[in-house]
Amino acid sequence: MTKKLYVKSYGCQMNVYDSHRMADTLAPAGFVETATPDDADLIILNTCNIREKAADKVYSELGRIRELKDAAASGGRRVTVAVAGCVAQAEGKEILRRERAVDLVVGPQSYHRLPEMLERAERGRAIETEFPVETKFDHLAAPSRAAIARRGVSAFITVQEGCDKFCTFCVVPYTRGMEVSRPAAKIVAEAERLAQAGVREITLLGQNVNGYHGEGVDGRASTLGRLMHRLAEIPGVARLRYSTSHPCDMDDSLIAAHRDLPALMPQLHLPVQSGSDRILEAMNRRHTRADYLRTVERLRTARPDIAFSSDFIVGFPGETEEDFRDTLRLMSEIGFASAYSFKYSPRPGTPAADMNQLPEAVKNERLQRLQDDIERHQAAFMARCLGLTFDVLFEKPGRHPGQIVGRSPYLQPVPVVGPPSLIGEIAPVTVTEIRVNSLFGTLADASRQTAPSFAEAVGA
Ligand code: 5AD
Ligand code: SF4
């Protein structure tokens, strides 16, 4: 009998990947995904704990789900509610105590146990938040061809989980545990399976993905750079990306991969968090502002058309106006193509939560100033794209009839008028108009390209 499964993902792309793998693992038990919680037999919230706001969302969503579950029960239909992800890991017991609607709580390392936990949950509430000795990746089911096709031409593969860096603001080492890398052979097999089902772009994921050190095909520890070289050989794989990286783990092999592999996209998310050496030290980032600038320079030498994006935290304990100005200065020095900025949010159990906190008003004011700057740089980067020709990977039909939408190498959405047969293909587009975050353009005739490419425009 088919049952309906609704999974909602919060937070990072690793949660999106995990949600897919949970759905794949539940498929043999008869679960089919549905787009709304209203008719679901099983609801899974895959939660995020990175900032207070992200964690709070879980409880408000659970309140709504409780009403839905009660309404279904009065009509004689049973709805099972599961909380997964990083909040489940961090405060599983608290969730069960606070919310009677929750039937099971499952931490990120135990998703392979879901089918068995569901059976247990029929008799009483179930919780798994251990870090079991077996790895979930060896037990989670692979997606079917149909599931891969439904999810589109761009796919994720988690290659590494956990983090040993212990930045003083961050909960990840506590919720996802120590760094574990998957063996290269397993990743290659997963990538081949995706490519055979039509996937053209693969993003490798990890909380500290460039710290990857999984077993290589030769039995020795590999690096992300070497893994990239191997993945680039897979027929059909046209684009490779990876996220999220730590500046200290940008090693020679990875920088060489940026130089040598056209499939490795010239866009890199490299969080810096702050431009002040004093604050970087208090955050235990293990690098200085100068180290970061040097890494960016090395990457630009390897791949001159590379664009950077970053994460920033403002209002970290002890941050002075001068420290904050260092961050603004770094923003202009590098000219990030895009960036995310966050107000520092104290997370229970992390060292910075016990430091002296800045007033909320100061944090708000700095966030606003940084966001204004980010917007200006983002707009400047978009403006530079006007009139250039980009390779676009087409992903889906557009909002208007006759339109298809793809992405540039820099992840900008690119809607054009074009045939649906181009979906899954890469074709050059000349940008004719910029609207907010999208590049509008026309399909360029590959044989008669007139407009310069971005690489040519930056002198690559
Ligand atoms: N407060 C605010 N932002 C945080 N981040 C991580 N922890 C915190 C925190 N306690 C931000 C960092 C990280 C991104 C994923 O979230 O910028 O790179
Ligand atoms: Fe959120 Fe971090 Fe967990 Fe991802 S790993 S879901 S960002 S807390």
CSV table of C-alpha atoms and ligand atoms in Angstrom, one decimal:
chain,number,residue,atom,x,y,z
A,1,MET,CA,0.0,0.0,0.0
A,2,THR,CA,1.4,3.4,-0.8
A,3,LYS,CA,1.8,5.9,1.9
A,4,LYS,CA,2.5,9.6,1.5
A,5,LEU,CA,5.7,11.2,2.8
A,6,TYR,CA,6.3,14.9,3.3
A,7,VAL,CA,9.8,16.0,4.0
A,8,LYS,CA,10.7,19.6,4.8
A,9,SER,CA,14.3,20.7,4.8
A,10,TYR,CA,15.8,23.6,6.7
A,11,GLY,CA,19.3,25.0,6.7
A,12,CYS,CA,22.1,23.8,4.5
A,13,GLN,CA,22.3,21.8,1.3
A,14,MET,CA,23.5,18.8,3.3
A,15,ASN,CA,20.1,18.6,4.8
A,16,VAL,CA,18.5,18.7,1.3
A,17,TYR,CA,20.8,15.8,0.3
A,18,ASP,CA,19.9,13.9,3.5
A,19,SER,CA,16.2,14.5,2.9
A,20,HIS,CA,16.5,12.9,-0.5
A,21,ARG,CA,18.3,9.9,0.9
A,22,MET,CA,15.6,9.5,3.7
A,23,ALA,CA,13.0,9.5,1.0
A,24,ASP,CA,15.0,6.9,-1.1
A,25,THR,CA,15.3,4.7,2.0
A,26,LEU,CA,11.6,4.9,2.8
A,27,ALA,CA,10.6,4.2,-0.8
A,28,PRO,CA,10.8,0.3,-0.5
A,29,ALA,CA,8.4,0.6,2.5
A,30,GLY,CA,5.8,2.1,0.1
A,31,PHE,CA,6.4,5.8,0.8
A,32,VAL,CA,5.8,8.2,-2.1
A,33,GLU,CA,6.7,11.9,-1.7
A,34,THR,CA,4.0,14.5,-1.6
A,35,ALA,CA,4.4,18.3,-1.8
A,36,THR,CA,2.2,19.2,1.1
A,37,PRO,CA,1.9,18.1,4.7
A,38,ASP,CA,-2.0,18.1,4.4
A,39,ASP,CA,-2.4,14.6,3.0
A,40,ALA,CA,0.9,13.1,4.4
A,41,ASP,CA,1.0,9.9,6.4
A,42,LEU,CA,4.5,10.6,7.5
A,43,ILE,CA,5.9,14.1,8.1
A,44,ILE,CA,9.7,14.6,8.5
A,45,LEU,CA,11.1,18.0,9.5
A,46,ASN,CA,14.8,18.0,8.7
A,47,THR,CA,15.9,20.8,11.0
A,48,CYS,CA,18.8,23.2,11.3
A,49,ASN,CA,20.4,24.5,14.5
A,50,ILE,CA,23.0,26.9,13.2
A,51,ARG,CA,21.4,30.0,14.6
A,52,GLU,CA,18.7,30.6,17.2
A,53,LYS,CA,16.1,31.6,14.6
A,54,ALA,CA,16.6,28.4,12.6
A,55,ALA,CA,16.0,26.3,15.7
A,56,ASP,CA,12.9,28.3,16.8
A,57,LYS,CA,11.2,27.6,13.5
A,58,VAL,CA,11.0,24.0,14.4
A,59,TYR,CA,8.7,24.5,17.3
A,60,SER,CA,6.4,26.9,15.5
A,61,GLU,CA,6.1,24.5,12.6
A,62,LEU,CA,5.5,21.6,15.0
A,63,GLY,CA,2.6,23.6,16.5
A,64,ARG,CA,0.9,23.8,13.1
A,65,ILE,CA,1.6,20.1,12.5
A,66,ARG,CA,0.0,19.2,15.8
A,67,GLU,CA,-3.3,20.8,14.7
A,68,LEU,CA,-3.1,18.9,11.4
A,69,LYS,CA,-2.3,15.7,13.1
A,70,ASP,CA,-5.2,16.1,15.6
A,71,ALA,CA,-7.6,16.9,12.8
A,72,ALA,CA,-6.5,13.8,10.9
A,73,ALA,CA,-6.9,11.7,14.0
A,74,SER,CA,-10.5,12.8,14.5
A,75,GLY,CA,-11.2,11.6,11.0
A,76,GLY,CA,-9.6,8.2,11.8
A,77,ARG,CA,-6.3,8.8,10.0
A,78,ARG,CA,-3.0,8.4,11.7
A,79,VAL,CA,-0.2,10.8,10.9
A,80,THR,CA,3.4,10.1,12.1
A,81,VAL,CA,5.7,13.0,12.8
A,82,ALA,CA,9.5,12.8,12.8
A,83,VAL,CA,12.0,15.4,13.7
A,84,ALA,CA,15.4,14.9,12.0
A,85,GLY,CA,18.5,17.0,11.5
A,86,CYS,CA,20.6,19.1,13.8
A,87,VAL,CA,18.0,20.2,16.3
A,88,ALA,CA,17.0,16.6,16.7
A,89,GLN,CA,20.7,15.8,17.5
A,90,ALA,CA,21.2,18.8,19.8
A,91,GLU,CA,17.9,18.6,21.8
A,92,GLY,CA,16.1,15.4,21.0
A,93,LYS,CA,14.7,14.7,24.4
A,94,GLU,CA,13.6,18.4,24.8
A,95,ILE,CA,11.6,18.1,21.6
A,96,LEU,CA,9.8,15.0,22.9
A,97,ARG,CA,9.1,16.8,26.2
A,98,ARG,CA,7.8,20.0,24.6
A,99,GLU,CA,5.8,18.6,21.7
A,100,ARG,CA,3.4,15.7,22.1
A,101,ALA,CA,2.8,15.5,18.3
A,102,VAL,CA,6.3,14.1,17.8
A,103,ASP,CA,6.5,10.4,17.4
A,104,LEU,CA,10.2,10.0,16.6
A,105,VAL,CA,13.4,11.9,16.8
A,106,VAL,CA,16.4,10.9,14.6
A,107,GLY,CA,19.9,12.5,14.5
A,108,PRO,CA,21.8,12.9,11.2
A,109,GLN,CA,23.9,9.8,11.7
A,110,SER,CA,21.0,7.4,12.1
A,111,TYR,CA,18.8,8.0,9.0
A,112,HIS,CA,19.4,4.5,7.8
A,113,ARG,CA,17.5,3.3,10.9
A,114,LEU,CA,14.3,5.1,9.9
A,115,PRO,CA,12.3,2.1,8.6
A,116,GLU,CA,12.9,0.2,11.8
A,117,MET,CA,12.2,3.3,13.9
A,118,LEU,CA,8.9,3.7,12.2
A,119,GLU,CA,7.9,0.2,13.2
A,120,ARG,CA,8.9,1.0,16.8
A,121,ALA,CA,7.0,4.3,16.7
A,122,GLU,CA,3.8,2.4,16.2
A,123,ARG,CA,4.1,1.1,19.7
A,124,GLY,CA,5.6,4.2,21.4
A,125,ARG,CA,7.9,7.1,20.8
A,126,ALA,CA,11.4,6.4,19.3
A,127,ILE,CA,14.6,8.4,19.6
A,128,GLU,CA,18.1,7.8,18.0
A,129,THR,CA,20.7,10.5,18.5
A,130,GLU,CA,23.9,8.4,18.9
A,131,PHE,CA,26.8,8.4,16.6
A,132,PRO,CA,26.6,4.7,15.6
A,133,VAL,CA,29.7,2.8,14.6
A,134,GLU,CA,28.3,1.8,11.2
A,135,THR,CA,28.2,4.6,8.7
A,136,LYS,CA,24.8,5.6,7.4
A,137,PHE,CA,26.1,5.9,3.9
A,138,ASP,CA,26.6,2.1,3.7
A,139,HIS,CA,23.0,1.5,4.6
A,140,LEU,CA,21.0,4.3,3.0
A,141,ALA,CA,19.2,3.3,-0.3
A,142,ALA,CA,20.3,4.7,-3.6
A,143,PRO,CA,17.8,6.8,-5.5
A,144,SER,CA,15.8,5.2,-8.3
A,145,ARG,CA,16.3,6.5,-11.9
A,146,ALA,CA,12.9,8.1,-11.7
A,147,ALA,CA,13.7,9.9,-8.4
A,148,ILE,CA,17.0,11.2,-9.9
A,149,ALA,CA,15.2,12.5,-13.0
A,150,ARG,CA,12.5,14.2,-10.8
A,151,ARG,CA,15.1,16.0,-8.8
A,152,GLY,CA,16.7,17.6,-11.9
A,153,VAL,CA,19.9,17.9,-13.8
A,154,SER,CA,21.9,19.3,-10.8
A,155,ALA,CA,22.5,17.0,-7.9
A,156,PHE,CA,24.3,16.9,-4.6
A,157,ILE,CA,26.6,14.2,-3.1
A,158,THR,CA,27.7,14.4,0.5
A,159,VAL,CA,31.4,13.4,0.6
A,160,GLN,CA,32.3,14.5,4.0
A,161,GLU,CA,30.5,15.1,7.3
A,162,GLY,CA,31.3,16.8,10.5
A,163,CYS,CA,34.0,19.3,11.5
A,164,ASP,CA,37.0,19.3,13.7
A,165,LYS,CA,37.8,23.0,13.4
A,166,PHE,CA,35.9,24.2,16.5
A,167,CYS,CA,35.2,27.8,15.5
A,168,THR,CA,34.1,29.3,18.8
A,169,PHE,CA,30.7,30.4,17.4
A,170,CYS,CA,29.7,27.1,15.8
A,171,VAL,CA,27.5,24.2,16.8
A,172,VAL,CA,28.4,21.9,13.9
A,173,PRO,CA,31.2,19.9,15.7
A,174,TYR,CA,28.7,19.1,18.4
A,175,THR,CA,25.7,18.3,16.1
A,176,ARG,CA,27.5,16.5,13.2
A,177,GLY,CA,30.5,15.2,15.1
A,178,MET,CA,34.1,14.8,14.1
A,179,GLU,CA,35.1,14.9,10.4
A,180,VAL,CA,34.4,11.7,8.5
A,181,SER,CA,35.2,11.3,4.7
A,182,ARG,CA,33.6,8.8,2.5
A,183,PRO,CA,35.8,6.5,0.3
A,184,ALA,CA,36.4,7.9,-3.2
A,185,ALA,CA,35.2,4.7,-4.8
A,186,LYS,CA,31.7,5.1,-3.2
A,187,ILE,CA,31.5,8.7,-4.3
A,188,VAL,CA,32.5,7.9,-7.9
A,189,ALA,CA,29.9,5.1,-8.1
A,190,GLU,CA,27.2,7.5,-6.8
A,191,ALA,CA,28.3,10.1,-9.4
A,192,GLU,CA,28.2,7.6,-12.2
A,193,ARG,CA,24.8,6.5,-11.2
A,194,LEU,CA,23.6,10.1,-11.2
A,195,ALA,CA,25.3,10.8,-14.6
A,196,GLN,CA,23.7,7.8,-16.2
A,197,ALA,CA,20.3,9.0,-15.1
A,198,GLY,CA,20.9,12.4,-16.8
A,199,VAL,CA,22.5,14.6,-14.1
A,200,ARG,CA,25.0,17.1,-15.6
A,201,GLU,CA,26.1,19.0,-12.6
A,202,ILE,CA,27.3,17.6,-9.3
A,203,THR,CA,27.9,19.6,-6.1
A,204,LEU,CA,30.1,17.9,-3.5
A,205,LEU,CA,28.9,18.7,0.0
A,206,GLY,CA,30.5,18.6,3.4
A,207,GLN,CA,30.5,20.9,6.5
A,208,ASN,CA,34.2,21.2,5.8
A,209,VAL,CA,34.3,19.8,2.3
A,210,ASN,CA,37.8,20.7,1.3
A,211,GLY,CA,39.1,18.9,4.4
A,212,TYR,CA,38.1,15.8,2.5
A,213,HIS,CA,40.6,13.0,3.1
A,214,GLY,CA,38.7,9.8,2.2
A,215,GLU,CA,40.3,6.6,1.0
A,216,GLY,CA,41.4,7.0,-2.6
A,217,VAL,CA,41.0,4.2,-5.2
A,218,ASP,CA,44.7,3.3,-4.6
A,219,GLY,CA,43.9,2.7,-0.9
A,220,ARG,CA,45.8,5.9,0.3
A,221,ALA,CA,44.1,9.0,1.7
A,222,SER,CA,42.9,11.2,-1.2
A,223,THR,CA,42.3,14.9,-1.4
A,224,LEU,CA,39.3,16.9,-2.7
A,225,GLY,CA,41.5,18.0,-5.7
A,226,ARG,CA,42.3,14.4,-6.6
A,227,LEU,CA,38.7,13.4,-6.2
A,228,MET,CA,37.7,16.2,-8.5
A,229,HIS,CA,40.1,15.0,-11.2
A,230,ARG,CA,38.5,11.5,-11.0
A,231,LEU,CA,34.9,12.8,-11.1
A,232,ALA,CA,35.6,15.1,-14.1
A,233,GLU,CA,36.4,11.9,-16.2
A,234,ILE,CA,32.8,10.6,-15.8
A,235,PRO,CA,30.9,10.8,-19.1
A,236,GLY,CA,28.1,13.3,-18.8
A,237,VAL,CA,29.4,15.2,-15.8
A,238,ALA,CA,29.8,18.7,-17.3
A,239,ARG,CA,29.9,20.8,-14.1
A,240,LEU,CA,31.5,20.3,-10.7
A,241,ARG,CA,31.1,22.4,-7.6
A,242,TYR,CA,31.8,22.0,-3.9
A,243,SER,CA,30.6,23.6,-0.7
A,244,THR,CA,31.4,24.6,2.1
A,245,SER,CA,35.1,25.2,2.4
A,246,HIS,CA,37.4,26.4,5.1
A,247,PRO,CA,40.2,28.8,3.9
A,248,CYS,CA,42.9,26.8,5.8
A,249,ASP,CA,42.1,23.6,3.8
A,250,MET,CA,42.6,25.2,0.3
A,251,ASP,CA,45.5,23.0,-0.6
A,252,ASP,CA,47.7,22.8,-3.7
A,253,SER,CA,45.8,19.9,-5.2
A,254,LEU,CA,42.5,21.7,-5.0
A,255,ILE,CA,44.0,25.0,-6.4
A,256,ALA,CA,45.5,22.9,-9.2
A,257,ALA,CA,42.1,21.4,-9.9
A,258,HIS,CA,40.7,24.9,-10.4
A,259,ARG,CA,43.5,25.5,-13.0
A,260,ASP,CA,43.3,22.2,-14.8
A,261,LEU,CA,39.6,21.2,-14.8
A,262,PRO,CA,37.2,23.2,-17.0
A,263,ALA,CA,34.3,21.3,-15.4
A,264,LEU,CA,35.2,22.8,-12.0
A,265,MET,CA,33.0,25.9,-12.0
A,266,PRO,CA,34.7,29.3,-11.5
A,267,GLN,CA,32.6,30.1,-8.4
A,268,LEU,CA,33.7,29.4,-4.9
A,269,HIS,CA,31.9,29.9,-1.6
A,270,LEU,CA,34.8,30.5,0.9
A,271,PRO,CA,33.4,31.8,4.2
A,272,VAL,CA,35.7,34.4,5.9
A,273,GLN,CA,33.4,35.5,8.8
A,274,SER,CA,35.4,38.6,9.6
A,275,GLY,CA,38.0,40.9,8.2
A,276,SER,CA,39.6,41.6,11.6
A,277,ASP,CA,42.6,39.6,12.8
A,278,ARG,CA,41.6,40.1,16.4
A,279,ILE,CA,38.1,38.7,15.8
A,280,LEU,CA,39.4,35.9,13.5
A,281,GLU,CA,41.6,34.9,16.4
A,282,ALA,CA,38.7,35.0,18.9
A,283,MET,CA,36.6,32.9,16.5
A,284,ASN,CA,39.5,30.4,16.4
A,285,ARG,CA,39.5,30.6,12.6
A,286,ARG,CA,43.2,29.7,12.5
A,287,HIS,CA,44.1,32.1,9.7
A,288,THR,CA,44.6,35.9,9.4
A,289,ARG,CA,43.1,38.4,7.0
A,290,ALA,CA,46.4,38.3,5.0
A,291,ASP,CA,46.3,34.5,4.7
A,292,TYR,CA,42.8,34.7,3.3
A,293,LEU,CA,43.8,37.4,0.8
A,294,ARG,CA,46.7,35.2,-0.3
A,295,THR,CA,44.5,32.2,-0.8
A,296,VAL,CA,42.1,34.3,-3.0
A,297,GLU,CA,45.1,35.5,-5.0
A,298,ARG,CA,46.4,32.0,-5.6
A,299,LEU,CA,42.9,30.9,-6.8
A,300,ARG,CA,42.7,33.9,-9.1
A,301,THR,CA,46.0,33.1,-10.6
A,302,ALA,CA,44.9,29.5,-11.1
A,303,ARG,CA,41.5,30.5,-12.6
A,304,PRO,CA,41.3,34.2,-13.5
A,305,ASP,CA,37.6,34.2,-14.1
A,306,ILE,CA,36.8,32.8,-10.6
A,307,ALA,CA,34.2,34.7,-8.5
A,308,PHE,CA,34.0,34.4,-4.7
A,309,SER,CA,31.1,34.4,-2.3
A,310,SER,CA,31.3,34.3,1.4
A,311,ASP,CA,29.7,34.3,4.8
A,312,PHE,CA,30.1,37.0,7.4
A,313,ILE,CA,29.2,37.2,11.1
A,314,VAL,CA,28.7,40.7,12.6
A,315,GLY,CA,28.5,41.5,16.3
A,316,PHE,CA,30.7,38.7,17.5
A,317,PRO,CA,31.6,39.2,21.2
A,318,GLY,CA,34.2,41.9,21.5
A,319,GLU,CA,33.8,43.2,17.9
A,320,THR,CA,34.7,47.0,17.9
A,321,GLU,CA,33.7,49.5,15.3
A,322,GLU,CA,37.3,49.3,14.0
A,323,ASP,CA,37.1,45.5,13.7
A,324,PHE,CA,33.8,45.9,11.8
A,325,ARG,CA,35.4,48.4,9.5
A,326,ASP,CA,38.1,45.8,8.7
A,327,THR,CA,35.3,43.5,7.6
A,328,LEU,CA,33.9,46.2,5.3
A,329,ARG,CA,37.4,46.9,3.9
A,330,LEU,CA,37.9,43.2,3.2
A,331,MET,CA,34.5,43.1,1.4
A,332,SER,CA,35.7,45.9,-1.0
A,333,GLU,CA,39.2,44.6,-1.4
A,334,ILE,CA,38.0,41.2,-2.6
A,335,GLY,CA,34.8,42.4,-4.3
A,336,PHE,CA,32.7,39.3,-3.5
A,337,ALA,CA,30.1,38.5,-6.2
A,338,SER,CA,27.7,37.6,-3.4
A,339,ALA,CA,27.7,37.0,0.3
A,340,TYR,CA,25.5,36.0,3.3
A,341,SER,CA,25.7,38.0,6.5
A,342,PHE,CA,24.4,37.0,9.9
A,343,LYS,CA,24.1,38.6,13.3
A,344,TYR,CA,26.1,36.6,15.8
A,345,SER,CA,23.7,34.2,17.6
A,346,PRO,CA,25.0,32.6,20.8
A,347,ARG,CA,24.6,28.8,20.6
A,348,PRO,CA,24.4,26.8,23.8
A,349,GLY,CA,27.5,24.8,24.5
A,350,THR,CA,29.9,26.8,22.3
A,351,PRO,CA,32.7,28.9,23.8
A,352,ALA,CA,31.6,32.2,22.3
A,353,ALA,CA,28.2,31.9,24.0
A,354,ASP,CA,30.0,32.5,27.4
A,355,MET,CA,31.8,35.7,26.2
A,356,ASN,CA,30.5,39.2,26.7
A,357,GLN,CA,27.7,39.8,24.2
A,358,LEU,CA,27.2,43.0,22.2
A,359,PRO,CA,23.9,45.0,22.4
A,360,GLU,CA,21.3,43.9,19.9
A,361,ALA,CA,21.1,47.5,18.5
A,362,VAL,CA,24.8,47.5,17.6
A,363,LYS,CA,24.5,44.1,15.9
A,364,ASN,CA,21.4,45.4,13.9
A,365,GLU,CA,23.2,48.5,12.8
A,366,ARG,CA,26.3,46.7,11.6
A,367,LEU,CA,24.3,44.0,9.8
A,368,GLN,CA,22.4,46.8,7.9
A,369,ARG,CA,25.6,48.5,6.9
A,370,LEU,CA,27.2,45.2,5.8
A,371,GLN,CA,24.1,44.2,3.8
A,372,ASP,CA,24.1,47.5,2.0
A,373,ASP,CA,27.7,46.9,1.0
A,374,ILE,CA,27.0,43.3,-0.1
A,375,GLU,CA,24.1,44.5,-2.2
A,376,ARG,CA,26.3,47.1,-4.0
A,377,HIS,CA,29.0,44.5,-4.8
A,378,GLN,CA,26.4,42.0,-5.9
A,379,ALA,CA,24.9,44.6,-8.2
A,380,ALA,CA,28.3,45.5,-9.6
A,381,PHE,CA,29.1,41.9,-10.3
A,382,MET,CA,25.8,41.5,-12.1
A,383,ALA,CA,26.4,44.7,-14.1
A,384,ARG,CA,29.7,43.3,-15.3
A,385,CYS,CA,27.8,40.4,-16.9
A,386,LEU,CA,25.8,42.5,-19.3
A,387,GLY,CA,26.7,41.9,-22.9
A,388,LEU,CA,28.9,38.9,-22.2
A,389,THR,CA,28.3,35.3,-23.3
A,390,PHE,CA,28.0,32.5,-20.8
A,391,ASP,CA,27.6,28.8,-21.0
A,392,VAL,CA,24.2,28.0,-19.4
A,393,LEU,CA,23.1,24.7,-18.1
A,394,PHE,CA,19.3,24.5,-18.7
A,395,GLU,CA,17.4,23.1,-15.8
A,396,LYS,CA,13.6,23.5,-16.3
A,397,PRO,CA,10.8,25.3,-18.1
A,398,GLY,CA,10.5,29.0,-17.3
A,399,ARG,CA,7.5,30.8,-15.8
A,400,HIS,CA,6.3,32.0,-19.2
A,401,PRO,CA,5.3,29.8,-22.2
A,402,GLY,CA,8.3,29.2,-24.5
A,403,GLN,CA,10.8,30.0,-21.8
A,404,ILE,CA,13.4,27.8,-20.3
A,405,VAL,CA,15.6,28.6,-17.3
A,406,GLY,CA,19.2,27.6,-16.6
A,407,ARG,CA,22.2,28.7,-14.6
A,408,SER,CA,25.3,30.5,-15.5
A,409,PRO,CA,28.7,29.2,-14.2
A,410,TYR,CA,28.2,31.7,-11.3
A,411,LEU,CA,24.8,30.2,-10.3
A,412,GLN,CA,22.8,33.2,-11.6
A,413,PRO,CA,19.4,32.1,-13.0
A,414,VAL,CA,19.2,32.7,-16.7
A,415,PRO,CA,15.8,32.7,-18.4
A,416,VAL,CA,15.7,32.6,-22.2
A,417,VAL,CA,13.2,31.9,-25.0
A,418,GLY,CA,14.2,28.4,-26.1
A,419,PRO,CA,13.1,24.8,-26.8
A,420,PRO,CA,12.4,22.4,-23.9
A,421,SER,CA,14.8,20.0,-25.7
A,422,LEU,CA,17.6,22.1,-24.4
A,423,ILE,CA,16.8,21.1,-20.8
A,424,GLY,CA,19.8,19.1,-19.5
A,425,GLU,CA,22.0,20.7,-22.1
A,426,ILE,CA,24.6,23.4,-22.0
A,427,ALA,CA,24.3,26.3,-24.5
A,428,PRO,CA,25.9,29.7,-24.8
A,429,VAL,CA,23.7,32.7,-23.9
A,430,THR,CA,24.4,36.4,-24.5
A,431,VAL,CA,23.2,38.5,-21.6
A,432,THR,CA,21.0,41.4,-22.8
A,433,GLU,CA,19.4,42.5,-19.6
A,434,ILE,CA,19.9,42.3,-15.8
A,435,ARG,CA,16.9,42.1,-13.5
A,436,VAL,CA,17.7,41.8,-9.7
A,437,ASN,CA,19.5,38.4,-9.5
A,438,SER,CA,18.7,37.0,-12.9
A,439,LEU,CA,20.5,37.4,-16.2
A,440,PHE,CA,18.1,37.7,-19.2
A,441,GLY,CA,19.5,36.8,-22.5
A,442,THR,CA,19.2,35.2,-25.9
A,443,LEU,CA,20.6,31.9,-27.1
A,444,ALA,CA,23.9,32.7,-28.9
A,445,ASP,CA,24.8,30.8,-32.0
A,446,ALA,CA,27.8,28.8,-30.8
A,447,SER,CA,29.4,28.9,-34.2
A,448,ARG,CA,29.1,32.7,-34.6
A,449,GLN,CA,29.8,33.9,-31.1
A,450,THR,CA,30.3,37.7,-31.1
A,451,ALA,CA,30.0,38.8,-27.5
A,452,PRO,CA,33.1,38.2,-25.3
A,453,SER,CA,32.8,35.6,-22.6
A,454,PHE,CA,33.3,36.4,-18.9
A,455,ALA,CA,36.8,34.7,-19.0
A,456,GLU,CA,37.8,37.0,-21.9
A,457,ALA,CA,36.4,40.1,-20.2
A,458,VAL,CA,38.6,39.4,-17.1
A,459,GLY,CA,41.5,38.6,-19.3
A,460,ALA,CA,41.6,34.9,-18.6
B,1,5AD,N1,25.7,33.0,14.7
B,1,5AD,C1,25.6,33.6,13.5
B,1,5AD,N2,26.0,33.0,12.4
B,1,5AD,C2,26.6,31.8,12.5
B,1,5AD,N3,27.1,31.0,11.5
B,1,5AD,C3,27.5,29.8,12.1
B,1,5AD,N4,27.3,29.9,13.4
B,1,5AD,C4,26.7,31.1,13.7
B,1,5AD,C5,26.3,31.7,14.9
B,1,5AD,N5,26.4,31.2,16.1
B,1,5AD,C6,27.1,31.3,10.1
B,1,5AD,C7,28.6,31.3,9.6
B,1,5AD,C8,28.6,30.1,8.7
B,1,5AD,C9,27.2,30.0,8.2
B,1,5AD,C10,26.7,28.7,7.7
B,1,5AD,O1,26.4,30.4,9.3
B,1,5AD,O2,28.7,32.5,8.8
B,1,5AD,O3,29.5,30.2,7.7
B,2,SF4,FE1,22.2,23.8,9.9
B,2,SF4,FE2,24.8,23.4,10.2
B,2,SF4,FE3,23.1,21.4,10.6
B,2,SF4,FE4,23.5,22.3,8.1
B,2,SF4,S1,25.0,21.3,9.4
B,2,SF4,S2,21.5,21.9,9.1
B,2,SF4,S3,23.8,24.5,8.6
B,2,SF4,S4,23.3,23.3,11.8
